[in-house]
Coordinates of C-alpha atoms in Angstrom, one line a residue:
M6 CA 24.6 -29.0 -4.1
H7 CA 21.8 -26.7 -4.4
L8 CA 21.7 -24.3 -7.0
P9 CA 21.3 -20.9 -5.4
I10 CA 17.7 -19.0 -5.3
T11 CA 16.5 -15.6 -4.6
L12 CA 13.8 -15.6 -1.6
L13 CA 11.3 -12.7 -1.6
W14 CA 9.3 -12.4 1.7
L15 CA 6.1 -9.8 1.0
D16 CA 5.1 -8.8 4.4
R17 CA 4.0 -5.3 4.9
C18 CA 4.1 -4.4 1.1
L19 CA 1.4 -6.7 -0.4
G20 CA 0.9 -4.4 -3.5
I21 CA 2.7 -4.4 -6.9
E22 CA 2.8 -0.5 -7.2
D23 CA 5.6 1.1 -5.4
N24 CA 7.2 -2.1 -4.2
E25 CA 10.8 -1.7 -3.8
A26 CA 11.6 -5.0 -2.5
L27 CA 9.3 -6.9 -5.1
Y28 CA 11.4 -5.0 -7.9
A29 CA 14.6 -5.3 -6.2
A30 CA 14.0 -9.1 -5.7
I31 CA 13.1 -9.3 -9.5
R32 CA 16.3 -7.6 -10.8
H33 CA 18.7 -9.8 -8.1
A34 CA 17.4 -13.0 -9.8
Q35 CA 17.6 -11.7 -13.6
Q36 CA 21.1 -10.3 -12.7
H37 CA 22.4 -13.5 -11.4
Q38 CA 20.2 -15.5 -13.3
Q39 CA 18.6 -17.1 -10.2
P40 CA 15.2 -18.9 -9.7
L41 CA 12.5 -16.5 -7.6
L42 CA 10.7 -17.6 -4.9
A43 CA 8.1 -15.3 -3.6
F44 CA 5.9 -15.8 -0.5
V45 CA 3.5 -14.2 1.8
S46 CA 2.8 -15.4 5.4
T47 CA -1.2 -15.2 6.7
H48 CA 0.3 -16.5 9.9
R49 CA -1.0 -14.4 12.8
K50 CA -0.2 -14.7 16.6
A51 CA -1.7 -11.8 18.5
W52 CA -0.2 -10.5 21.5
L53 CA -2.3 -11.4 24.9
S54 CA -4.6 -13.6 22.8
Q55 CA -5.1 -16.1 25.8
H56 CA -6.4 -13.4 28.4
L57 CA -9.3 -12.0 25.3
P58 CA -12.7 -13.7 24.6
S59 CA -12.7 -16.4 21.9
T60 CA -14.8 -15.4 18.7
K61 CA -16.6 -18.0 16.3
D62 CA -15.8 -16.3 13.1
P63 CA -12.2 -15.9 11.5
H64 CA -10.9 -12.8 12.6
S65 CA -11.5 -10.1 9.9
A66 CA -7.6 -9.0 10.1
A67 CA -6.7 -12.6 8.8
L68 CA -9.4 -12.5 6.2
A69 CA -8.3 -8.8 5.0
R70 CA -4.8 -10.4 4.7
Q71 CA -5.6 -13.1 2.8
S72 CA -7.4 -11.2 0.5
A73 CA -4.5 -8.9 -0.3
A74 CA -2.1 -11.8 -0.5
F75 CA -4.7 -13.9 -3.1
D76 CA -5.0 -10.5 -5.2
A77 CA -1.2 -9.8 -5.3
Q78 CA -0.9 -13.6 -6.4
L79 CA -3.0 -13.2 -9.3
Q80 CA -1.2 -9.9 -10.3
L81 CA 2.0 -11.4 -10.2
A82 CA 0.8 -14.7 -12.3
Q83 CA -0.1 -12.6 -14.9
H84 CA 3.7 -11.7 -15.1
S85 CA 4.9 -15.4 -14.6
I86 CA 6.0 -14.5 -11.3
Q87 CA 4.5 -17.4 -8.8
L88 CA 3.8 -16.1 -5.3
R89 CA 2.6 -18.8 -2.4
V90 CA 0.5 -18.1 0.2
T91 CA 1.0 -20.0 3.6
D92 CA -0.3 -19.7 7.0
L93 CA 3.0 -21.0 8.3
S94 CA 5.0 -18.4 10.1
A95 CA 8.0 -16.6 8.1
S96 CA 10.2 -17.8 10.5
T97 CA 9.2 -21.3 9.5
V98 CA 9.4 -20.9 5.9
I99 CA 12.7 -19.4 5.7
T100 CA 14.4 -21.7 7.6
A101 CA 12.9 -25.0 5.9
L102 CA 13.9 -22.8 2.4
C103 CA 17.7 -22.4 3.7
Q104 CA 17.6 -26.0 4.8
E105 CA 16.8 -27.2 1.3
S106 CA 18.0 -24.8 -1.1
S107 CA 20.9 -22.2 -1.5
V108 CA 19.3 -18.9 -0.8
S109 CA 21.6 -16.0 -2.0
A110 CA 19.3 -13.3 -0.7
L111 CA 16.5 -12.8 1.3
F112 CA 14.3 -9.5 0.2
T113 CA 11.9 -7.8 2.2
D114 CA 10.1 -4.4 3.1
A115 CA 11.9 -2.4 5.9
H116 CA 8.5 -1.9 7.9
A117 CA 9.1 -1.0 11.5
D118 CA 8.4 -4.0 13.6
A119 CA 10.6 -4.9 16.4
E120 CA 9.6 -9.0 16.3
K121 CA 10.7 -8.6 12.5
A122 CA 13.7 -7.0 12.9
R123 CA 14.7 -9.6 15.5
L124 CA 13.9 -12.4 13.3
L125 CA 16.0 -10.8 10.1
R126 CA 19.0 -10.0 12.5
A127 CA 18.9 -13.8 13.7
F128 CA 19.0 -14.8 10.3
A129 CA 21.7 -12.4 9.1
R130 CA 23.9 -13.7 11.9
S131 CA 23.3 -17.3 10.8
G132 CA 25.2 -16.0 7.4
L133 CA 22.0 -15.2 5.4
A134 CA 22.1 -12.0 3.2
V135 CA 19.4 -9.7 4.4
Q136 CA 18.0 -6.9 2.2
R137 CA 15.4 -4.5 3.8
I138 CA 14.1 -2.3 1.4
G139 CA 10.8 0.0 1.2
S140 CA 8.1 0.5 3.8
N141 CA 5.2 2.2 2.4
T142 CA 6.3 5.4 4.0
L143 CA 6.2 9.0 2.6
L144 CA 9.9 9.4 4.2
N145 CA 13.0 7.2 3.1
A146 CA 15.1 5.4 5.3
D147 CA 17.9 8.0 5.2
E148 CA 15.6 11.0 6.1
R149 CA 13.8 9.1 8.9
Q150 CA 17.1 8.3 10.1
A151 CA 18.2 11.7 10.4
L152 CA 15.1 12.6 12.8
P153 CA 16.2 13.1 16.4
D154 CA 14.7 11.2 18.9
Q155 CA 13.8 14.0 21.1
L156 CA 10.6 14.3 18.8
I157 CA 9.3 11.3 20.3
G158 CA 6.3 12.5 22.1
R159 CA 6.1 15.7 20.0
F160 CA 4.1 14.9 17.0
T161 CA 3.4 18.8 16.0
K162 CA 7.1 19.3 16.1
F163 CA 7.5 16.0 14.2
Y164 CA 5.0 17.7 11.5
H165 CA 6.7 20.6 10.9
Q166 CA 10.1 19.3 10.6
V167 CA 9.0 16.7 8.0
K168 CA 6.1 18.6 6.1
G169 CA 8.6 20.4 3.6
I170 CA 10.3 17.0 2.7
P171 CA 9.7 15.9 -0.8
V172 CA 7.5 13.1 -0.6
A173 CA 9.7 9.9 -1.2
R174 CA 9.2 7.8 -4.4
P175 CA 11.3 4.5 -5.4
A176 CA 14.6 5.5 -6.6
E177 CA 13.8 3.3 -9.7
R178 CA 10.2 2.4 -11.0
F179 CA 10.1 -1.2 -12.1
V180 CA 7.3 -1.7 -14.6
L181 CA 6.1 -5.2 -14.6
E182 CA 4.6 -5.2 -18.0
E183 CA 8.2 -4.4 -19.2
I184 CA 9.7 -7.9 -17.9
V185 CA 10.8 -9.5 -21.0
D186 CA 12.2 -12.5 -19.3
P187 CA 11.0 -13.0 -15.8
P188 CA 13.0 -15.3 -13.5
P189 CA 11.7 -18.8 -13.2
S190 CA 10.0 -20.0 -10.2
A191 CA 11.9 -22.1 -7.4
T192 CA 10.6 -25.5 -6.1
W193 CA 8.4 -24.9 -3.3
P194 CA 9.1 -27.5 -0.7
N195 CA 6.1 -30.2 -0.5
R196 CA 6.6 -30.2 3.3
L197 CA 5.5 -26.4 3.4
R198 CA 1.7 -26.1 2.9
T199 CA 0.2 -23.4 1.2
L200 CA -3.2 -22.0 0.8
H201 CA -5.3 -22.0 -2.6
G202 CA -8.4 -20.4 -4.0
D203 CA -9.6 -16.9 -4.4
S204 CA -9.7 -14.1 -2.2
P205 CA -11.4 -15.6 1.1
R206 CA -15.2 -13.9 1.1
R207 CA -15.0 -10.9 3.3
T208 CA -18.3 -9.3 4.6
N209 CA -21.0 -7.5 2.7
S210 CA -21.4 -4.8 5.0
T211 CA -21.3 -1.5 3.3
H212 CA -18.3 -0.6 6.1
V213 CA -15.9 -3.0 4.7
L214 CA -12.7 -1.1 3.5
P215 CA -11.4 -1.6 -0.1
I216 CA -8.0 -3.8 -0.1
T217 CA -7.6 -5.1 -3.6
Q218 CA -6.5 -3.2 -6.7
G219 CA -10.1 -3.7 -8.4
E220 CA -11.6 -2.4 -5.0
L221 CA -9.3 1.0 -4.7
D222 CA -10.1 1.7 -8.4
A223 CA -13.8 1.9 -7.8
W224 CA -13.3 3.3 -4.4
W225 CA -11.5 6.3 -5.8
Q226 CA -13.9 6.8 -8.3
E227 CA -16.9 6.7 -5.9
Y228 CA -14.9 8.9 -3.3
L229 CA -13.1 11.6 -5.3
W230 CA -15.0 11.9 -8.4
A231 CA -18.7 10.7 -8.0
S232 CA -19.2 12.2 -4.6
R233 CA -16.6 14.8 -4.2
A234 CA -16.3 13.6 -0.6
L235 CA -12.4 14.5 0.0
A236 CA -13.6 18.4 -0.2
K237 CA -15.6 17.8 3.1
Y238 CA -13.3 15.3 4.6
K239 CA -12.4 17.3 7.7
H240 CA -15.8 18.1 8.8
T241 CA -17.1 14.8 8.5
R242 CA -14.0 12.4 9.3
N243 CA -15.3 12.2 13.4
Q244 CA -18.7 10.9 12.0
P245 CA -19.4 7.5 13.3
M246 CA -20.7 6.3 10.0
G247 CA -21.3 7.4 6.6
R248 CA -20.1 5.6 3.2
T249 CA -18.1 9.0 2.3
A250 CA -17.7 10.4 5.9
F251 CA -14.0 9.2 6.1
S252 CA -11.2 8.3 3.2
R253 CA -11.7 4.2 4.3
L254 CA -8.1 4.0 3.0
S255 CA -6.5 2.6 6.0
A256 CA -6.7 -0.9 5.5
A257 CA -5.1 -0.7 2.1
L258 CA -2.3 1.5 3.6
A259 CA -1.8 -1.2 6.5
L260 CA -1.5 -4.0 4.3
G261 CA 0.5 -2.2 1.7
T262 CA -1.8 -2.6 -1.4
L263 CA -1.5 1.0 -1.5
S264 CA 1.2 3.3 -0.6
P265 CA 1.3 6.9 0.8
Q266 CA 2.5 8.1 -2.7
T267 CA -0.3 7.2 -4.6
V268 CA -2.7 8.8 -2.1
C269 CA -0.9 12.2 -2.5
T270 CA -0.9 11.8 -6.3
H271 CA -4.9 11.1 -6.0
I272 CA -5.1 14.0 -3.6
E273 CA -2.9 16.4 -6.0
A274 CA -5.2 15.4 -9.1
F275 CA -8.3 16.3 -7.1
E276 CA -7.0 19.8 -6.2
H277 CA -5.8 20.3 -9.8
Q278 CA -8.8 19.3 -11.6
L279 CA -11.6 20.4 -8.7
E280 CA -10.8 21.9 -5.5
Q281 CA -8.2 22.5 -2.9
N282 CA -9.2 23.6 0.7
E283 CA -8.3 22.4 4.2
S284 CA -10.1 19.0 3.6
T285 CA -7.6 17.8 1.0
Q286 CA -4.7 19.1 3.2
W287 CA -6.1 17.5 6.1
L288 CA -6.0 14.2 4.6
R289 CA -2.3 15.0 3.8
Y290 CA -1.8 15.8 7.4
E291 CA -3.2 12.5 8.7
L292 CA -1.0 10.7 6.5
F293 CA 2.0 12.2 8.5
W294 CA 0.4 11.0 11.5
R295 CA 0.8 7.3 10.0
E296 CA 4.1 8.5 9.5
Y297 CA 5.1 9.9 12.8
F298 CA 3.6 6.3 14.1
H299 CA 5.9 4.2 11.8
W300 CA 8.8 6.4 12.7
A301 CA 8.3 6.5 16.5
G302 CA 7.7 2.6 16.4
E303 CA 11.0 2.2 14.6
R304 CA 12.8 3.9 17.2
L305 CA 11.3 2.7 20.5
G306 CA 10.9 -1.0 19.3
S307 CA 9.7 -3.1 22.0
A308 CA 9.2 0.0 24.2
L309 CA 6.1 0.4 22.0
F310 CA 4.2 -2.0 23.7
Q311 CA 5.3 -1.6 27.4
A312 CA 5.8 -5.2 28.2
P313 CA 4.9 -7.2 29.8
A314 CA 1.4 -6.1 30.3
P315 CA 0.1 -6.0 33.8
A316 CA -1.8 -9.0 35.3
L317 CA -5.6 -8.6 35.3
S318 CA -7.7 -8.8 38.6
T319 CA -10.9 -10.6 38.5
A320 CA -12.5 -7.3 38.1
Q321 CA -10.6 -6.0 35.0
A322 CA -11.0 -9.5 33.4
R323 CA -14.8 -9.3 33.8
A324 CA -14.6 -5.6 32.6
L325 CA -12.5 -6.6 29.6
N326 CA -15.0 -9.5 28.6
A327 CA -17.7 -6.8 28.6
W328 CA -15.9 -4.1 26.7
C329 CA -14.8 -6.7 23.9
N330 CA -18.4 -8.0 23.5
G331 CA -20.1 -4.4 23.6
Q332 CA -21.6 -4.4 26.7
T333 CA -20.2 -2.0 28.9
G334 CA -23.5 0.2 28.9
E335 CA -22.1 3.2 26.9
G336 CA -24.1 3.1 23.9
I337 CA -21.6 4.5 21.3
V338 CA -18.5 2.4 23.0
D339 CA -20.9 -0.4 22.4
A340 CA -22.3 0.0 19.2
G341 CA -18.5 0.6 17.7
M342 CA -17.5 -2.8 19.5
H343 CA -20.4 -4.3 17.8
E344 CA -19.5 -2.9 14.3
L345 CA -15.8 -4.2 14.8
L346 CA -16.7 -8.1 15.5
A347 CA -19.3 -7.4 12.7
T348 CA -17.2 -5.8 10.0
G349 CA -13.4 -5.4 11.5
F350 CA -13.6 -1.6 11.2
M351 CA -14.9 1.3 13.3
S352 CA -14.3 4.9 12.8
N353 CA -11.4 6.6 14.1
R354 CA -13.2 8.6 16.6
V355 CA -15.2 5.7 17.9
R356 CA -12.0 4.0 18.3
Q357 CA -10.6 6.6 20.8
L358 CA -14.0 6.6 22.7
A359 CA -13.5 2.9 23.1
A360 CA -9.8 3.1 24.0
S361 CA -10.6 5.9 26.4
C362 CA -13.9 4.1 27.9
L363 CA -11.5 0.7 28.5
V364 CA -8.7 2.6 30.1
H365 CA -10.1 5.6 31.6
N366 CA -13.6 4.5 33.0
L367 CA -13.0 0.5 33.4
N368 CA -9.4 0.6 34.5
V369 CA -8.0 -2.0 32.2
P370 CA -4.6 -1.9 31.3
W371 CA -4.4 -0.3 27.7
Q372 CA -2.3 -3.6 26.1
Y373 CA -5.4 -5.5 26.6
G374 CA -7.7 -3.5 24.5
A375 CA -4.7 -2.8 21.9
A376 CA -4.3 -6.5 21.3
W377 CA -7.9 -7.0 20.9
F378 CA -7.9 -4.3 18.0
E379 CA -4.9 -6.0 16.6
Q380 CA -7.1 -9.4 16.2
H381 CA -10.4 -7.9 15.0
L382 CA -9.2 -4.4 12.7
I383 CA -9.2 -5.3 8.9
D384 CA -6.7 -2.1 8.7
Y385 CA -4.6 -3.1 11.7
D386 CA -1.5 -1.6 11.6
V387 CA 1.2 -2.4 14.7
N388 CA 2.6 1.0 15.0
S389 CA -0.7 3.0 14.2
N390 CA -2.3 0.8 16.8
Y391 CA -0.2 0.4 20.0
G392 CA 1.1 3.9 19.3
N393 CA -2.3 5.4 19.4
W394 CA -3.5 3.2 22.5
G395 CA -0.2 4.3 24.4
Y396 CA -1.2 8.1 23.5
I397 CA -4.4 7.7 24.9
A398 CA -3.5 5.9 28.2
G399 CA -0.7 8.2 28.8
Q400 CA 2.5 7.1 30.7
H401 CA 4.0 6.2 27.6
P402 CA 6.9 7.3 25.6
L403 CA 4.3 8.8 22.8
S404 CA 2.5 10.7 25.7
A405 CA 3.2 11.4 29.3
A406 CA -0.2 12.7 30.2
P407 CA -3.7 10.6 29.8
H408 CA -6.3 11.7 27.1
A409 CA -9.7 10.7 28.5
F410 CA -12.8 11.6 26.5
D411 CA -16.4 12.6 27.8
L412 CA -18.2 9.6 26.5
S413 CA -21.6 11.9 26.9
W414 CA -20.6 14.9 25.5
Q415 CA -18.9 13.1 22.5
T416 CA -22.1 11.2 22.1
Q417 CA -24.0 14.3 21.8
Q418 CA -21.4 15.7 19.2
H419 CA -21.1 12.8 16.9
D420 CA -24.6 10.6 17.5
P421 CA -27.0 13.3 18.7
D422 CA -30.1 11.2 17.3
G423 CA -28.7 7.8 18.1
E424 CA -28.7 6.8 14.3
Y425 CA -25.3 4.8 14.7
R426 CA -26.1 3.4 17.9
R427 CA -29.3 2.3 16.8
A428 CA -27.7 0.6 13.7
W429 CA -25.5 -1.6 16.0
G430 CA -28.0 -2.5 18.3
A431 CA -26.8 -0.2 21.3
L432 CA -29.3 2.4 21.5
N433 CA -29.9 2.5 25.6

């Protein structure tokens, strides 16, 4: 008879700060005197990938997730907690562990994800005790649940309803440094392969976003205190390039190595010590856009994707290939697509222009562009990505009307001297 173990699946919350699922799993293992088995799956199966061009280099999104996973592994090892990193799917890992061990409970975050929700429901029906705790959001589960469905597609009303709610904090802060007797690690089956080594090498481009705790600490020092760039954020955020033009926090938020609560804490410190203005307020405002897409994705489920995607005509397939490779003839769009392939990043405004070009200029169904971003963005977040694409395309629960951008006007506004297009080899 197998001894019971506590299982922790670190998924969308890969940091150790404000990680309620991590804390709950450790407490459960300690209270029940059980070994703890923790894992991260780097497995990715992007939607519609069979219709997208192949790339020779590993996808930046996958490398970013591995970097975050190995950083969590190193941090937890300092507290005698072993974290396994595997490229097998979470479904494969959990199924195998349930077959080989007596899993008393599975802990994971409550991030809104239709596929993950289906998987966890299936395990719960099989008799596994599933605990979904924490979701790296500003609002807690009860506050999100209380919001009416009528707010879907109405961000302004959503914002005015939630902006006064105090920022959610974990019900109980669990300090890893205070663990006196960490639970022992459970045995990892030999047949389940793991990834080893330090964080994988990412591009040395200055456009790389901070992901690991060390990178974040250095970035806060540069962005807030050395450059004081937050004070100008509202006026620089739509620039296509510039090291401190935008916050660069999106990847850490998407991977869960940074919590929105921590972002708010840093904003408050900046306002208290230096300056409070419309720019500091605007970064908070954009955290609520993230919150809105998270909540809407939670409510919409698979309707967020409007699957199945329409089939592509021959002309649409050619247009999609040109767009993916930065060969549309629209300089600012092509520059953005070159930057994406080289670094896994492009600024938010350039993403909007690229999406508008694909959908409204090239007449390609939006789902294919969203799937390309899913593969390549370092800061890929399922709800923000597909929500933004649906919003720009229109005829979607999040937007009944299309949102098309005038690419010529946008280019004159945001790259009048061609600096960005020249930097990425797209100056016509």
